[in-house]
Short mmCIF file of C-alpha atoms in Angstrom, two decimals:
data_model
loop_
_atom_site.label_atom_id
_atom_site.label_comp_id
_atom_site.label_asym_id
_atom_site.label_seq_id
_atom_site.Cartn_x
_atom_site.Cartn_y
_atom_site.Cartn_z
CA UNK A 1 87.82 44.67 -75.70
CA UNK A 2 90.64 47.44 -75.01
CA UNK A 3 89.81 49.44 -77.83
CA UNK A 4 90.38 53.42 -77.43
CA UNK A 5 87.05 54.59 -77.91
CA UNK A 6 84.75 58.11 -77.60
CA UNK A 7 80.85 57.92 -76.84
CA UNK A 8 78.87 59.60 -79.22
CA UNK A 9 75.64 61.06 -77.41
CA UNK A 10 73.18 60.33 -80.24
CA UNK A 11 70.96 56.69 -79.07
CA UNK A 12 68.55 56.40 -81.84
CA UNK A 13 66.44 52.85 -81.57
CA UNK A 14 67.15 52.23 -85.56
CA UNK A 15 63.42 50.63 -85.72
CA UNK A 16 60.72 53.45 -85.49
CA UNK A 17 59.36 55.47 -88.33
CA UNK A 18 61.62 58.51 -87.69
CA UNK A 19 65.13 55.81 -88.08
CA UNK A 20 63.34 54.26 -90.94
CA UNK A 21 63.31 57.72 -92.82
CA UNK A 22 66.88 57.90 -92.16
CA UNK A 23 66.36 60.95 -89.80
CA UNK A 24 67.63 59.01 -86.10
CA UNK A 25 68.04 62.61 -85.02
CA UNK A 26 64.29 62.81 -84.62
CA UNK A 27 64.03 59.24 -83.07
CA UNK A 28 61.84 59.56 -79.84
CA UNK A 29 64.07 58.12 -77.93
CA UNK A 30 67.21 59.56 -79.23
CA UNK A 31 69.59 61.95 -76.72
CA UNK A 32 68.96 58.91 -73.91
CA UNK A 33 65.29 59.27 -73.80
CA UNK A 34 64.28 55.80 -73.32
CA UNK A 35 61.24 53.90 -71.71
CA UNK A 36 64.10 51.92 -69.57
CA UNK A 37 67.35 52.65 -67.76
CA UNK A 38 69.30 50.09 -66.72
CA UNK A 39 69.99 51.12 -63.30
CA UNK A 40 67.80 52.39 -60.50
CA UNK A 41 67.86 53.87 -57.01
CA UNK A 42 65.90 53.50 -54.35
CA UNK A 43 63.20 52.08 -56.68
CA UNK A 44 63.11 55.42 -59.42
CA UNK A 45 65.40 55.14 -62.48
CA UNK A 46 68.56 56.48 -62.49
CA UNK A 47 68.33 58.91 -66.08
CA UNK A 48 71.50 60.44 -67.99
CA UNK A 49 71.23 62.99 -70.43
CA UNK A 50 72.34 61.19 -74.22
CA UNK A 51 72.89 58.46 -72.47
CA UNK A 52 76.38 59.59 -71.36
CA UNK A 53 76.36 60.45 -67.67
CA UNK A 54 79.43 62.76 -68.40
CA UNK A 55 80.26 62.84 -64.27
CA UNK A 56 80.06 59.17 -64.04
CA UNK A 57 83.07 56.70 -63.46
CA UNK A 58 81.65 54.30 -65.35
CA UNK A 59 78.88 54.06 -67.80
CA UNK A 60 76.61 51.84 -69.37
CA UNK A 61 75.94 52.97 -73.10
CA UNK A 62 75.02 51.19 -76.67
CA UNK A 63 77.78 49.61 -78.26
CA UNK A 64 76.16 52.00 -81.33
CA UNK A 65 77.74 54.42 -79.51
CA UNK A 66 81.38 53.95 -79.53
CA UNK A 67 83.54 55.07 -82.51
CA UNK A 68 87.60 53.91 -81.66
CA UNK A 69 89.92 56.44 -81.07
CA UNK A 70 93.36 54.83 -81.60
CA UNK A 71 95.62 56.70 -80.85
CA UNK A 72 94.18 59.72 -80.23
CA UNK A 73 94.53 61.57 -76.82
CA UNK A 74 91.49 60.93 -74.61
CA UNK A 75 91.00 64.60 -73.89
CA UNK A 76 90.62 65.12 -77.80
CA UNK A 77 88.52 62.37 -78.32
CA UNK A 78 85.88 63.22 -75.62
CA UNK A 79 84.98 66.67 -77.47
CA UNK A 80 84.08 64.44 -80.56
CA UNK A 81 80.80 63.50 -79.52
CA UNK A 82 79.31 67.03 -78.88
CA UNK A 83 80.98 70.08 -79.52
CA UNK A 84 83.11 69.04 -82.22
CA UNK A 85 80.36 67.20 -84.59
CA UNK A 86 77.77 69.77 -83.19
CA UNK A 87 79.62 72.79 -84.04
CA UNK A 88 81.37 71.26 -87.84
CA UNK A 89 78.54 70.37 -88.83
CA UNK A 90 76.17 72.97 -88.01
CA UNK A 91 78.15 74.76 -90.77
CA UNK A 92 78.73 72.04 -93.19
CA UNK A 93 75.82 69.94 -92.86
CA UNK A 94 72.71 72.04 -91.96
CA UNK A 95 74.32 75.67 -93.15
CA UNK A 96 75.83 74.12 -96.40
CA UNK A 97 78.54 76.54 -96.33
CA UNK A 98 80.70 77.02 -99.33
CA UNK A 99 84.24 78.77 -100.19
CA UNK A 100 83.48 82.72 -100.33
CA UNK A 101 80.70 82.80 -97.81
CA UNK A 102 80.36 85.18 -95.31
CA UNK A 103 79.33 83.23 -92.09
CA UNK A 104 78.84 85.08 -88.55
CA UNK A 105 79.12 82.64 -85.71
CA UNK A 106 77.54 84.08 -82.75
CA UNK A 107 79.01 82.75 -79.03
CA UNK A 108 82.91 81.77 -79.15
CA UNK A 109 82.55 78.65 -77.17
CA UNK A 110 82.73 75.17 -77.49
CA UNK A 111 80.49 74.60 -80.07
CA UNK A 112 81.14 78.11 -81.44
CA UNK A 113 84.92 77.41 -82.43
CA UNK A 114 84.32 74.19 -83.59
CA UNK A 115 81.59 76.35 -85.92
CA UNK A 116 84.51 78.38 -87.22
CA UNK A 117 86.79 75.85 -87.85
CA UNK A 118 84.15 73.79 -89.65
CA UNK A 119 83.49 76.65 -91.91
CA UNK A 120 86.53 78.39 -92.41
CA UNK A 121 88.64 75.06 -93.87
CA UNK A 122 85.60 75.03 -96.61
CA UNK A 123 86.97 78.16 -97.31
CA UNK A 124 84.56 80.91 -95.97
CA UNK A 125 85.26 84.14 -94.83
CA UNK A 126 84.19 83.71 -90.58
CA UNK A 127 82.83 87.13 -88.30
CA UNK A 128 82.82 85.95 -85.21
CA UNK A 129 80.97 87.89 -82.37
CA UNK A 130 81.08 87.72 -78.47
CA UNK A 131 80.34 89.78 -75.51
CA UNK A 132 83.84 88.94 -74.16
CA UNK A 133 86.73 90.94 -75.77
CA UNK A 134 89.13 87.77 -75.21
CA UNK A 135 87.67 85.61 -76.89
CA UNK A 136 88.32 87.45 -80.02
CA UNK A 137 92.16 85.53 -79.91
CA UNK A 138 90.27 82.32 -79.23
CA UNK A 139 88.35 82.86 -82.41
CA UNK A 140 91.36 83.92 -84.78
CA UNK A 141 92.84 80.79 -83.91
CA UNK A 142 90.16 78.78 -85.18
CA UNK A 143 90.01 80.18 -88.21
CA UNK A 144 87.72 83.90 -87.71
CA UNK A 145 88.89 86.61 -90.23
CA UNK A 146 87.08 89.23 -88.46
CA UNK A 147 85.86 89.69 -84.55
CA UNK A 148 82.97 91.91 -83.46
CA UNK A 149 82.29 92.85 -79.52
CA UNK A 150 78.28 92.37 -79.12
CA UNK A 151 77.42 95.27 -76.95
CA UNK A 152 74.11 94.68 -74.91
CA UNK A 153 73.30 98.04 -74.94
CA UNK A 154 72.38 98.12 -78.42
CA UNK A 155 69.33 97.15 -80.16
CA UNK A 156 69.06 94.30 -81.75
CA UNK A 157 67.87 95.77 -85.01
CA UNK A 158 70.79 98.23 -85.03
CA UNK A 159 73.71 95.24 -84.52
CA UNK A 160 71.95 93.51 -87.45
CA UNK A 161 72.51 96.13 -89.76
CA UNK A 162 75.84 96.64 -88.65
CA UNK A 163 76.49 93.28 -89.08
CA UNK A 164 75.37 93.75 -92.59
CA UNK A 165 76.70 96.30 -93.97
CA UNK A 166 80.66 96.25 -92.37
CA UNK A 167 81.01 91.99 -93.40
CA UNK A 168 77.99 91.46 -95.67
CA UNK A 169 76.12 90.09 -97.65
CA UNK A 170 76.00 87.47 -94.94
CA UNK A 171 75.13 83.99 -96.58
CA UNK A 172 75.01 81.82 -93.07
CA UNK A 173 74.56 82.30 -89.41
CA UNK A 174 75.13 79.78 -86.51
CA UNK A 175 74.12 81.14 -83.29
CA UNK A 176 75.38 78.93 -80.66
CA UNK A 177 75.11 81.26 -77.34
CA UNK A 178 71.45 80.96 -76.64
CA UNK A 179 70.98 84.62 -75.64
CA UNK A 180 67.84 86.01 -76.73
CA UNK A 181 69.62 89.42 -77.99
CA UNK A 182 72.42 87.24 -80.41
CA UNK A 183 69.14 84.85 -81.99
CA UNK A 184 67.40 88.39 -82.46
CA UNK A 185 69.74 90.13 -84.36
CA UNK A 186 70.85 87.24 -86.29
CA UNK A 187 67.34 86.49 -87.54
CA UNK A 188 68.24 90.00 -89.28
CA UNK A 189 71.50 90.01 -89.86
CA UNK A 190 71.40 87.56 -93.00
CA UNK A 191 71.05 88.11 -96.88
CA UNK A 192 67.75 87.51 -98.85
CA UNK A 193 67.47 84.26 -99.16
CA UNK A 194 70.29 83.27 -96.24
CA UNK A 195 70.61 80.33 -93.19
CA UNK A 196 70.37 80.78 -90.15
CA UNK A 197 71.25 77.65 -87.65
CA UNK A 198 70.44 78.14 -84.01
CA UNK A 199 71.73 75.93 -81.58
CA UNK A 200 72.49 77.52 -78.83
CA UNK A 201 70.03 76.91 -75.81
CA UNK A 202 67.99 79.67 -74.10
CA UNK A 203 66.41 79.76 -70.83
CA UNK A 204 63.27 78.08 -69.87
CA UNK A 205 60.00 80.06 -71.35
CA UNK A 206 62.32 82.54 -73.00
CA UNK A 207 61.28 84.14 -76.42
CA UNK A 208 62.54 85.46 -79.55
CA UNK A 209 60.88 87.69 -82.42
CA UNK A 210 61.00 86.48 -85.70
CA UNK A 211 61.51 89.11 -88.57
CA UNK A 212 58.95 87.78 -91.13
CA UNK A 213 59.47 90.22 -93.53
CA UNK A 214 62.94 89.31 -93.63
CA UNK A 215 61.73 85.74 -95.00
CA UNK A 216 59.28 86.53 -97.41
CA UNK A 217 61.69 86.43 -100.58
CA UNK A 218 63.43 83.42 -98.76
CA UNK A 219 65.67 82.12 -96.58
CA UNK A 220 65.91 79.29 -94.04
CA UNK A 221 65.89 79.00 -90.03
CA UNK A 222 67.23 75.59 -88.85
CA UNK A 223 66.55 74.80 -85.52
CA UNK A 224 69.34 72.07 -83.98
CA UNK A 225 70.66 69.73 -80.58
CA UNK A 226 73.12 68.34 -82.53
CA UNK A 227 74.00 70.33 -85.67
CA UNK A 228 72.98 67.90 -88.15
CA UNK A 229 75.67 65.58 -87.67
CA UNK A 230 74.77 61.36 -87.65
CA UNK A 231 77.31 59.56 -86.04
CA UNK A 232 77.95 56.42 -88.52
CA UNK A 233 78.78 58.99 -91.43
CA UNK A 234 80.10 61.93 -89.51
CA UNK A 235 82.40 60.93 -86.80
CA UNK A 236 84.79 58.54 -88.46
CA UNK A 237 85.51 61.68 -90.67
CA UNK A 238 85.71 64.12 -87.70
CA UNK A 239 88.17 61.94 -86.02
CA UNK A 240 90.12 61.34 -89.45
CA UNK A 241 90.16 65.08 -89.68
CA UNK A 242 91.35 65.46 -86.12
CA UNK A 243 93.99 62.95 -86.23
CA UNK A 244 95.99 64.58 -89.36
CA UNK A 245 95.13 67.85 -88.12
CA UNK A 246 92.82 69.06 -90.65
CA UNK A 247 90.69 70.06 -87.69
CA UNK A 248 92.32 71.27 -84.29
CA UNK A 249 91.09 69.63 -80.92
CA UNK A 250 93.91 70.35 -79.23
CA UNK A 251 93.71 74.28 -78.61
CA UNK A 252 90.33 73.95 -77.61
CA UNK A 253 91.39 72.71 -74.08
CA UNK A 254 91.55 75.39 -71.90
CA UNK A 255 92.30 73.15 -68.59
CA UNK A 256 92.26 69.16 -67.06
CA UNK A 257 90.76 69.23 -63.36
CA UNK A 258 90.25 66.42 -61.52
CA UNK A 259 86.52 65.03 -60.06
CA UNK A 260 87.15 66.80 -56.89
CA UNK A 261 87.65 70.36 -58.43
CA UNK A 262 84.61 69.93 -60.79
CA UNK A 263 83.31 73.54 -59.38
CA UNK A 264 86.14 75.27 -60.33
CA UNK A 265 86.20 74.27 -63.74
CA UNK A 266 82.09 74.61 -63.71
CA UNK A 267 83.15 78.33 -62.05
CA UNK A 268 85.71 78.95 -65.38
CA UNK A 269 83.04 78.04 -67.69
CA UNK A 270 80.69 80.27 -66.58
CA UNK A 271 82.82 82.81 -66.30
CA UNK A 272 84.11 82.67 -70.26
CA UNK A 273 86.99 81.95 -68.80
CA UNK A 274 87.88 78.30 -70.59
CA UNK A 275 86.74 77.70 -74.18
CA UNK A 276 86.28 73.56 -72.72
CA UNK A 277 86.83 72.17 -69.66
CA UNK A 278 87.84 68.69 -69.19
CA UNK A 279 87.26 66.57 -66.11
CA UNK A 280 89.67 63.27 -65.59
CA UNK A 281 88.43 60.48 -63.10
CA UNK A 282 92.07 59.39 -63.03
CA UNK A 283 93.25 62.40 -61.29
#
């Protein structure tokens, strides 16, 4: 009671086949997709995404959810659950990446720094590309040697190779915007035998071509919500990390609005404006 806490957004059940195997991230039920919600309105249940209900005043969730805080600030501990575990350990758990690699992270946003950071204190050397020329500050901050403008005009095939040849042999990709164009051309971008981790989520029905040549000698494409991270082993470290400022929370707050303003910072977000947005109840 009183304890400081952040909600993770993971709510495995711990008892089907899936937990069993140690893989909760594949739980049926995980990301708050349960048979049962425990409140209801007008006789349909009431659903929220992971469980979470991020615009809520208050919230219902599994006490296997909460991992304390202490003294860290709220607004730092509320990126643990998602965009700091998601983007940290898409590079360190599910791309394995290792001092010397060359690792492009595609989309410079919340999970995208957190991508860089995560892969940059192992020691790699981090390309990241956006369409947005200011986010190339946002990304040297974080730890990015090297920035690269994705212009939509060119194709795919050609920004791979470019890629390639100015920063490779590229050993690991994490693709966190989404956009059809960026999963395209880093399906070719990589070494023989490199990782690619896509995370980033596309539109409804939308469709990317896989490069199968470019896989025949090996390699890897890792498909991820969450970036690999479980909760009990990963997010007493993350916050460790955090809290003697081996990782930085901090600068990733672009702005605090209150519950009233939540369009304008839904407006910043969408316009790359904000690399996260924060909204306080308190306000």
């Amino acid at each position: 009671m009183g304890d400081r806490v952040t909600v993770g957004t993971q709510t495995p059940c711990g008892q089907c086949r899936e937990c069993r195997r140690g893989e909760p991230h594949n739980c049926d039920i995980n990301w708050g997709f349960a048979p049962n919600f425990p409140f209801s309105l007008d006789g349909a249940p009431v659903a929220s995404f992971a469980n979470v209900s991020s615009f809520a005043e208050e919230i219902v969730v599994k006490a296997s959810q909460l991992f304390a805080i202490d003294d860290m600030p709220p607004e730092q501990g509320a990126l643990i659950g998602c965009a700091v575990s998601t983007g940290v350990c898409a590079s360190r758990v599910l791309g394995q990446v290792r001092a010397e690699d060359n690792v492009v992270i595609f989309g410079v946003g919340g999970i995208g720094v957190n991508a860089i950071q995560g892969a940059a204190r192992m020691g790699a050397h981090v390309i990241a590309v956006d369409a947005n020329p200011a986010k190339e500050a946002v990304a040297r901050q974080f730890g990015a040697s090297a920035f690269v403008r994705a212009d939509p005009a060119q194709d795919n095939a050609s920004a791979a190779a470019a890629l390639a040849q100015g920063h490779g042999p590229i050993d690991l990709v994490v693709e966190c915007s989404g956009a059809v164009g960026a999963i395209e051309t880093a399906l070719r971008c990589t070494k023989r035998g490199g990782r690619v981790v896509l995370i980033g989520m596309s539109r409804s029905g939308a469709q990317a071509t896989l490069p199968l040549e470019k896989f025949v000698l090996g390699g890897e494409v890792i498909a991820t919500m969450n970036g690999g991270a479980l909760p009990d082993r990963d997010y007493p470290e993350l916050i460790a990390q955090a809290r003697d400022g081996r990782l930085n929370l901090a600068d990733q707050i672009s702005g605090v609005w209150p519950l009233a303003r939540i369009d304008e910072a839904i407006a910043a977000l969408k316009a790359g404006e904000v690399t996260r947005a924060l909204v306080d109840h308190e306000r």
